[in-house]
Coordinates of C-alpha atoms in Angstrom, one line a residue:
M1 CA 72.6 103.8 98.8
H2 CA 73.7 101.3 96.1
L3 CA 75.0 102.8 92.9
P4 CA 74.4 101.0 89.5
S5 CA 76.8 98.2 88.4
R6 CA 79.2 100.7 86.8
R7 CA 80.0 102.2 90.2
A8 CA 83.4 103.5 89.2
G9 CA 82.0 105.2 86.1
V10 CA 79.2 106.8 88.0
R11 CA 81.7 108.0 90.6
L12 CA 83.9 109.5 88.1
T13 CA 81.0 111.2 86.3
L14 CA 79.8 112.7 89.6
L15 CA 83.4 113.7 90.4
Y16 CA 83.9 115.5 87.1
G17 CA 80.5 117.0 87.1
A18 CA 80.9 118.3 90.6
L19 CA 84.2 119.8 89.8
L20 CA 83.0 121.6 86.7
V21 CA 79.8 122.8 88.5
A22 CA 81.8 123.9 91.5
S23 CA 84.4 125.7 89.3
G24 CA 81.5 127.5 87.4
A25 CA 79.9 128.5 90.7
V26 CA 83.1 129.9 92.1
L27 CA 83.6 131.9 88.9
L28 CA 80.0 133.2 88.8
A29 CA 80.3 134.1 92.5
L30 CA 83.5 136.1 91.9
T31 CA 81.9 137.9 89.0
Y32 CA 78.9 138.7 91.1
L33 CA 81.1 140.1 93.9
L34 CA 83.1 142.2 91.6
V35 CA 80.0 143.7 90.0
L36 CA 78.6 144.2 93.5
R37 CA 81.5 146.2 94.7
F38 CA 81.6 148.4 91.5
P39 CA 80.6 152.0 92.5
A40 CA 78.1 152.6 89.8
D41 CA 76.3 155.6 91.5
R42 CA 79.6 157.5 92.0
V43 CA 80.6 157.1 88.4
L44 CA 77.2 158.5 87.2
V45 CA 77.5 161.5 89.5
D46 CA 81.2 162.1 88.6
G47 CA 80.3 161.8 85.0
A48 CA 77.5 164.3 85.5
E49 CA 79.8 166.7 87.3
A50 CA 82.4 166.3 84.6
G51 CA 79.8 166.8 81.9
M52 CA 78.2 169.8 83.5
G53 CA 81.3 171.7 84.3
T54 CA 81.7 174.5 86.8
G55 CA 80.2 177.9 86.9
S56 CA 83.4 179.6 85.7
D57 CA 83.7 177.1 82.9
A58 CA 80.2 177.8 81.8
S59 CA 80.9 181.6 81.9
N60 CA 84.0 181.2 79.8
G61 CA 81.9 179.2 77.3
R62 CA 83.4 175.7 78.0
S63 CA 80.6 173.2 78.4
G64 CA 82.8 170.1 78.8
G65 CA 80.3 168.0 76.8
G66 CA 78.0 167.2 79.9
F67 CA 74.5 165.6 79.9
P68 CA 72.1 167.0 77.4
G69 CA 69.4 169.1 78.8
V70 CA 71.1 169.6 82.2
R71 CA 72.1 173.1 83.0
P72 CA 74.7 174.2 85.5
A73 CA 72.1 176.1 87.5
A74 CA 70.2 172.8 88.1
R75 CA 72.8 171.3 90.4
S76 CA 71.2 171.0 93.8
G77 CA 71.1 168.5 96.6
D78 CA 67.8 166.9 95.5
V79 CA 69.1 166.4 91.9
F80 CA 72.2 164.6 93.3
A81 CA 70.0 162.5 95.5
R82 CA 67.7 161.5 92.7
L83 CA 70.7 160.6 90.4
Q84 CA 72.2 158.5 93.1
E85 CA 68.9 156.7 93.9
Q86 CA 68.4 156.1 90.2
A87 CA 72.0 154.7 89.8
S88 CA 71.4 152.4 92.9
R89 CA 68.2 151.1 91.4
Q90 CA 69.9 150.4 88.0
H91 CA 72.8 148.7 89.8
A92 CA 70.4 146.5 91.9
D93 CA 68.4 145.6 88.7
Q94 CA 71.7 144.7 87.0
L95 CA 72.7 142.5 90.0
R96 CA 69.4 140.7 90.0
E97 CA 69.6 140.2 86.2
L98 CA 73.1 138.9 86.6
L99 CA 72.1 136.6 89.4
V100 CA 69.2 135.1 87.3
Q101 CA 71.4 134.7 84.2
S102 CA 74.1 133.1 86.3
G103 CA 71.7 130.6 87.7
V104 CA 70.5 129.7 84.3
A105 CA 74.1 129.4 83.1
L106 CA 74.9 127.2 86.1
A107 CA 72.0 125.0 85.4
V108 CA 73.1 124.6 81.8
M109 CA 76.7 123.9 83.0
L110 CA 75.2 121.2 85.3
V111 CA 73.8 119.3 82.3
V112 CA 76.8 119.9 80.2
S113 CA 79.1 118.8 83.0
A114 CA 77.2 115.6 83.5
V115 CA 77.4 114.7 79.8
L116 CA 81.1 115.6 79.6
G117 CA 81.8 113.8 82.8
R118 CA 80.1 110.6 81.5
L119 CA 82.1 110.8 78.3
V120 CA 85.4 111.4 80.1
A121 CA 84.7 108.6 82.6
R122 CA 83.9 106.1 79.8
R123 CA 87.1 107.2 77.9
V124 CA 89.2 106.8 81.1
L125 CA 87.7 103.5 82.1
R126 CA 87.8 101.9 78.7
P127 CA 91.3 100.4 79.2
L128 CA 90.3 99.0 82.5
R129 CA 87.2 97.4 81.0
T130 CA 89.4 95.9 78.4
M131 CA 91.9 94.6 81.0
T132 CA 89.0 93.2 83.1
G133 CA 87.6 91.2 80.2
T134 CA 91.0 89.8 79.4
V135 CA 91.7 88.8 83.0
Q136 CA 88.3 87.2 83.3
R137 CA 89.1 85.1 80.2
I138 CA 92.4 83.9 81.6
S139 CA 92.3 80.6 83.3
A140 CA 94.8 77.8 84.3
H141 CA 94.7 76.7 80.6
T142 CA 95.2 80.1 79.1
L143 CA 97.9 81.6 81.3
H144 CA 99.9 82.3 78.1
E145 CA 97.6 85.3 77.3
R146 CA 98.7 88.8 78.3
L147 CA 97.0 92.2 78.6
A148 CA 99.6 93.8 76.4
L149 CA 98.1 97.3 76.9
Q150 CA 99.3 99.7 74.2
G151 CA 99.6 103.4 74.8
P152 CA 101.7 106.0 76.7
A153 CA 103.7 105.0 79.7
D154 CA 101.2 106.2 82.2
E155 CA 99.8 104.6 85.4
L156 CA 97.4 102.4 83.4
K157 CA 100.2 101.0 81.3
E158 CA 102.3 100.5 84.4
F159 CA 99.4 98.6 86.0
A160 CA 98.8 96.4 82.9
D161 CA 102.5 95.6 82.8
T162 CA 102.4 94.6 86.5
V163 CA 99.4 92.4 85.9
D164 CA 101.2 90.7 83.0
G165 CA 104.3 90.1 85.1
L166 CA 102.0 88.6 87.8
I167 CA 100.4 86.3 85.2
G168 CA 103.8 85.3 84.0
R169 CA 104.9 84.4 87.4
L170 CA 101.8 82.4 88.0
E171 CA 102.3 80.6 84.6
G172 CA 105.8 79.7 85.7
A173 CA 104.8 78.5 89.2
L174 CA 101.9 76.4 87.7
H175 CA 104.3 74.9 85.2
S176 CA 106.8 74.1 87.9
H177 CA 104.0 72.6 90.0
R178 CA 102.8 70.4 87.3
R179 CA 106.3 69.2 86.4
F180 CA 107.0 68.6 90.1
I181 CA 103.8 66.5 90.5
A182 CA 104.7 64.5 87.4
D183 CA 108.3 63.9 88.6
A184 CA 107.2 63.0 92.1
A185 CA 104.6 60.6 90.7
H186 CA 107.3 59.0 88.6
A187 CA 109.7 58.9 91.6
L188 CA 107.0 57.2 93.7
R189 CA 105.9 54.8 91.0
A190 CA 109.3 53.3 90.4
P191 CA 109.8 51.9 93.9
L192 CA 106.2 50.7 94.0
T193 CA 106.7 48.8 90.8
L194 CA 109.9 47.3 92.1
E195 CA 108.2 46.2 95.3
H196 CA 105.4 44.7 93.3
T197 CA 107.9 42.7 91.1
L198 CA 109.9 41.5 94.1
L199 CA 106.7 40.2 95.9
R200 CA 105.5 38.5 92.7
E201 CA 108.9 36.8 92.1
T202 CA 109.0 35.7 95.7
L203 CA 105.4 34.2 95.6
T204 CA 105.8 32.6 92.3
D205 CA 109.2 31.0 93.0
R206 CA 108.5 27.4 93.9
D207 CA 112.1 26.8 94.9
A208 CA 112.2 29.8 97.3
T209 CA 114.0 29.2 100.6
A210 CA 114.2 31.1 103.8
E211 CA 117.4 32.9 102.5
T212 CA 115.6 34.1 99.4
F213 CA 112.7 35.3 101.4
R214 CA 115.1 37.1 103.7
A215 CA 116.9 38.7 100.9
S216 CA 113.7 39.9 99.3
S217 CA 112.5 41.2 102.6
E218 CA 115.7 43.2 103.1
R219 CA 115.4 44.7 99.6
L220 CA 111.8 45.6 100.2
L221 CA 112.8 47.2 103.6
E222 CA 115.4 49.3 101.8
I223 CA 112.9 50.4 99.2
S224 CA 110.5 51.3 102.0
R225 CA 113.2 53.5 103.7
R226 CA 113.8 55.3 100.4
Q227 CA 110.1 55.9 100.0
A228 CA 109.9 57.3 103.5
R229 CA 112.8 59.6 102.8
L230 CA 111.2 60.8 99.7
L231 CA 107.8 61.4 101.4
E232 CA 109.7 63.2 104.2
S233 CA 111.4 65.5 101.7
L234 CA 108.2 66.2 99.9
L235 CA 106.5 67.2 103.2
A236 CA 109.4 69.4 104.1
L237 CA 109.2 71.1 100.7
A238 CA 105.5 71.7 101.0
G239 CA 106.0 73.0 104.6
S240 CA 108.7 75.5 103.4
H241 CA 106.4 76.9 100.7
R242 CA 103.9 77.9 103.3
G243 CA 106.1 80.6 104.5
L244 CA 107.2 81.6 108.0
V245 CA 104.7 81.3 110.9
H246 CA 107.3 81.5 113.6
R247 CA 110.5 83.5 113.9
E248 CA 113.2 83.1 116.5
E249 CA 116.8 84.3 117.0
L250 CA 119.3 81.5 116.5
D251 CA 122.8 80.9 115.3
L252 CA 124.0 79.0 112.2
A253 CA 127.2 77.7 114.0
P254 CA 125.6 75.1 116.3
L255 CA 123.3 74.0 113.5
A256 CA 126.3 73.3 111.2
E257 CA 128.0 71.4 114.0
W258 CA 124.9 69.3 114.6
A259 CA 124.4 68.6 110.9
L260 CA 128.0 67.3 110.7
H261 CA 127.5 65.2 113.7
V262 CA 124.5 63.6 112.1
A263 CA 126.2 63.0 108.8
R264 CA 129.4 61.7 110.4
P265 CA 128.6 57.9 110.0
E266 CA 128.0 58.3 106.3
S267 CA 131.0 60.5 105.8
E268 CA 133.3 58.1 107.6
R269 CA 131.8 55.2 105.5
H270 CA 132.9 57.0 102.3
G271 CA 136.3 58.1 103.8
L272 CA 135.5 61.8 103.5
R273 CA 137.7 64.5 104.9
V274 CA 135.5 67.1 106.7
S275 CA 136.7 70.6 107.3
A276 CA 134.6 72.9 109.4
V277 CA 135.2 76.6 110.1
V278 CA 132.2 77.8 112.2
A279 CA 131.9 81.2 113.7
P280 CA 128.9 82.8 115.2
A281 CA 126.4 83.7 112.5
P282 CA 123.1 85.0 114.2
V283 CA 119.9 84.9 112.1
T284 CA 116.2 85.4 112.7
G285 CA 113.9 82.7 111.2
D286 CA 112.0 79.6 111.7
P287 CA 114.4 77.3 113.8
A288 CA 113.2 74.0 112.3
L289 CA 113.4 75.3 108.7
V290 CA 116.9 76.8 109.1
Q291 CA 118.1 73.7 110.7
R292 CA 116.7 71.6 107.7
L293 CA 118.4 74.0 105.3
V294 CA 121.8 73.4 106.9
S295 CA 121.2 69.7 107.2
C296 CA 120.3 69.5 103.6
L297 CA 123.4 71.3 102.4
V298 CA 125.6 69.0 104.5
D299 CA 123.8 65.9 103.5
N300 CA 123.9 66.8 99.9
A301 CA 127.6 67.4 100.1
V302 CA 128.2 64.1 101.8
A303 CA 125.9 61.9 99.7
H304 CA 127.0 63.3 96.3
N305 CA 130.8 63.0 96.8
R306 CA 133.5 60.7 95.7
L307 CA 135.3 58.1 97.8
G308 CA 138.0 59.9 99.9
G309 CA 136.6 63.3 98.9
R310 CA 136.3 66.4 100.9
V311 CA 133.5 68.4 102.5
E312 CA 134.0 72.0 103.7
I313 CA 131.5 74.0 105.7
T314 CA 131.8 77.5 106.9
T315 CA 129.6 79.9 108.9
A316 CA 130.4 83.5 109.3
V317 CA 129.0 87.0 109.0
H318 CA 129.9 89.0 105.9
D319 CA 128.8 92.7 105.7
G320 CA 126.2 92.1 108.3
H321 CA 124.8 89.0 106.5
A322 CA 124.9 85.6 108.2
V323 CA 126.4 83.2 105.7
V324 CA 126.6 79.4 105.6
S325 CA 128.6 77.8 102.8
V326 CA 129.2 74.2 102.0
A327 CA 131.5 72.8 99.3
N328 CA 132.3 69.2 98.3
T329 CA 134.2 67.3 95.7
G330 CA 132.5 64.9 93.4
D331 CA 131.5 64.4 89.8
P332 CA 132.1 67.4 87.5
V333 CA 129.0 69.6 86.9
A334 CA 128.7 71.7 83.9
P335 CA 128.2 75.4 84.9
E336 CA 125.2 75.7 82.8
Q337 CA 123.6 72.8 84.6
V338 CA 124.0 74.1 88.1
H339 CA 120.6 75.8 88.1
R340 CA 118.9 72.5 87.4
L341 CA 120.0 71.1 90.7
F342 CA 117.5 73.4 92.4
E343 CA 114.7 72.0 90.3
P344 CA 112.6 69.1 91.9
L345 CA 113.9 65.6 91.2
R346 CA 116.5 66.7 88.7
R347 CA 119.6 64.5 88.8
V348 CA 122.6 66.1 87.0
G349 CA 125.3 63.4 86.8
R350 CA 123.6 61.1 89.3
T351 CA 122.1 57.7 89.0
A352 CA 118.4 57.2 89.7
D353 CA 119.1 54.4 92.2
D354 CA 121.4 56.3 94.5
G355 CA 118.8 56.2 97.3
H356 CA 118.3 60.0 97.3
P357 CA 115.1 61.7 96.0
G358 CA 116.9 64.7 94.6
L359 CA 115.1 67.2 96.7
G360 CA 117.8 68.4 99.0
L361 CA 118.8 71.6 97.1
V362 CA 115.2 72.2 96.1
I363 CA 114.3 72.3 99.9
V364 CA 117.3 74.6 100.5
H365 CA 116.0 76.9 97.8
A366 CA 112.4 77.0 99.2
I367 CA 113.6 77.7 102.7
A368 CA 116.0 80.4 101.6
L369 CA 113.2 82.0 99.6
A370 CA 110.9 81.9 102.7
H371 CA 113.6 83.7 104.7
D372 CA 114.5 86.2 101.9
A373 CA 118.0 84.7 101.8
V374 CA 120.2 84.7 98.7
I375 CA 121.7 81.5 97.3
S376 CA 124.7 81.3 95.1
A377 CA 126.0 78.1 93.6
R378 CA 128.9 77.3 91.4
A379 CA 130.6 74.2 90.0
R380 CA 134.1 73.6 91.2
A381 CA 136.8 73.1 88.7
D382 CA 137.9 69.8 90.3
G383 CA 134.4 68.5 90.5
G384 CA 131.7 69.0 93.0
L385 CA 129.7 72.0 94.0
A386 CA 130.0 75.1 96.2
V387 CA 126.7 76.5 97.6
E388 CA 126.4 79.6 99.8
V389 CA 123.3 80.9 101.5
A390 CA 123.4 84.5 102.8
F391 CA 120.6 85.5 105.1
P392 CA 119.4 89.1 105.3
K393 CA 120.7 91.6 107.8
R394 CA 119.1 91.6 111.2
T395 CA 119.0 93.7 114.3
V396 CA 120.3 91.8 117.3
R397 CA 117.9 92.0 120.2
N398 CA 118.5 91.3 123.8
G399 CA 119.1 87.7 124.5
D400 CA 121.4 84.9 123.3
P401 CA 121.1 84.5 119.6
R402 CA 122.2 80.8 120.1
K403 CA 119.0 80.2 122.0
G404 CA 117.0 77.5 120.4
A405 CA 119.8 75.8 118.5
D406 CA 120.3 73.1 121.1
D407 CA 116.5 72.6 121.3
I408 CA 116.5 72.0 117.5
G409 CA 119.2 69.3 117.9
Q410 CA 117.1 67.5 120.5
L411 CA 113.9 67.7 118.4
D412 CA 115.3 66.5 115.1
K413 CA 118.1 64.4 116.3
G414 CA 119.1 61.9 113.6
T415 CA 116.7 63.2 110.9
A416 CA 119.2 64.5 108.3
L417 CA 117.6 64.5 104.9
H418 CA 118.9 62.2 102.2

């Protein structure tokens, strides 16, 4: 059976009507049962006896008020029987009349309850219809609109506020997505433009020699490497936003050691002093994503450092939370600008030609969000940044939590992000 389009209104109407009719039926049934149990015949007889009085009372001249026309001498068994029979018939007639009248009243209540139920249902569903119409009007171009339901702080108001919060988050996500696309397009357009310029200069230079061709080719090769790193970072960011499809027990300590091993050539080239204090820090998550998170932290600390600077990495367990923290020296960062480092392709105090796409900390943030981890970042007083990622508490199951870490190193050997 298919109800009309206003299915919720019809259901509420039927519900309210059924409740009213059921309540009326129960009330009438109780009234009928009380009347049915009322001893009408005994009351009449007792009243007659009380009214007629006794023989001694009659001889003493006290009549007691009795029934008119009934003498005390008329009390006999057949008189009592007739009185009881008459009272029973009257009681039965009253019950039938009560039953008929109750049926009529119940039928009237049925109609009244249907009308009242419909009115109440429309009144209750009016805010929902208003919210539905507003939500249907909202699109990608009108995400600034809100339900803004007015009224008491009831369930409907709470639901409307929840929807407004959801729309706000969608608006923020869409804005970030559009800005990221624009920034990514700009970041990809710059090296393409430079490649085109180099190729044109090489082809139009009539005095070009093998050395100039070789120099141009080397520059084009470096640009190609940067584009590959940028695309790899974009793919990693997109993959981290898909959420976790695989969870495994692993340890942050070997991941940190492997990230330092991969970043060692660049750290030595910049004369960096690396300090590592790694202790077992078991977590549960996607092995590839967690390894990329640690690699991004280390790579970011090495790449955005000063000559002869320091890199400090620590893994430990604090209050049941597995924590990895990486700190480095470098250019001073204003405390109010730290949050911008986690926005796509934002370069605070960095040059646009440093060979890094600016997605390292963005990927860290996305992976941490997928693992319900908490990121805290602060600007160091002597320059540089300190970033800490605390993973949620976990229940250690049977088996070695370090399992899978060595496999990660074998799979992603030499793929530290830049």
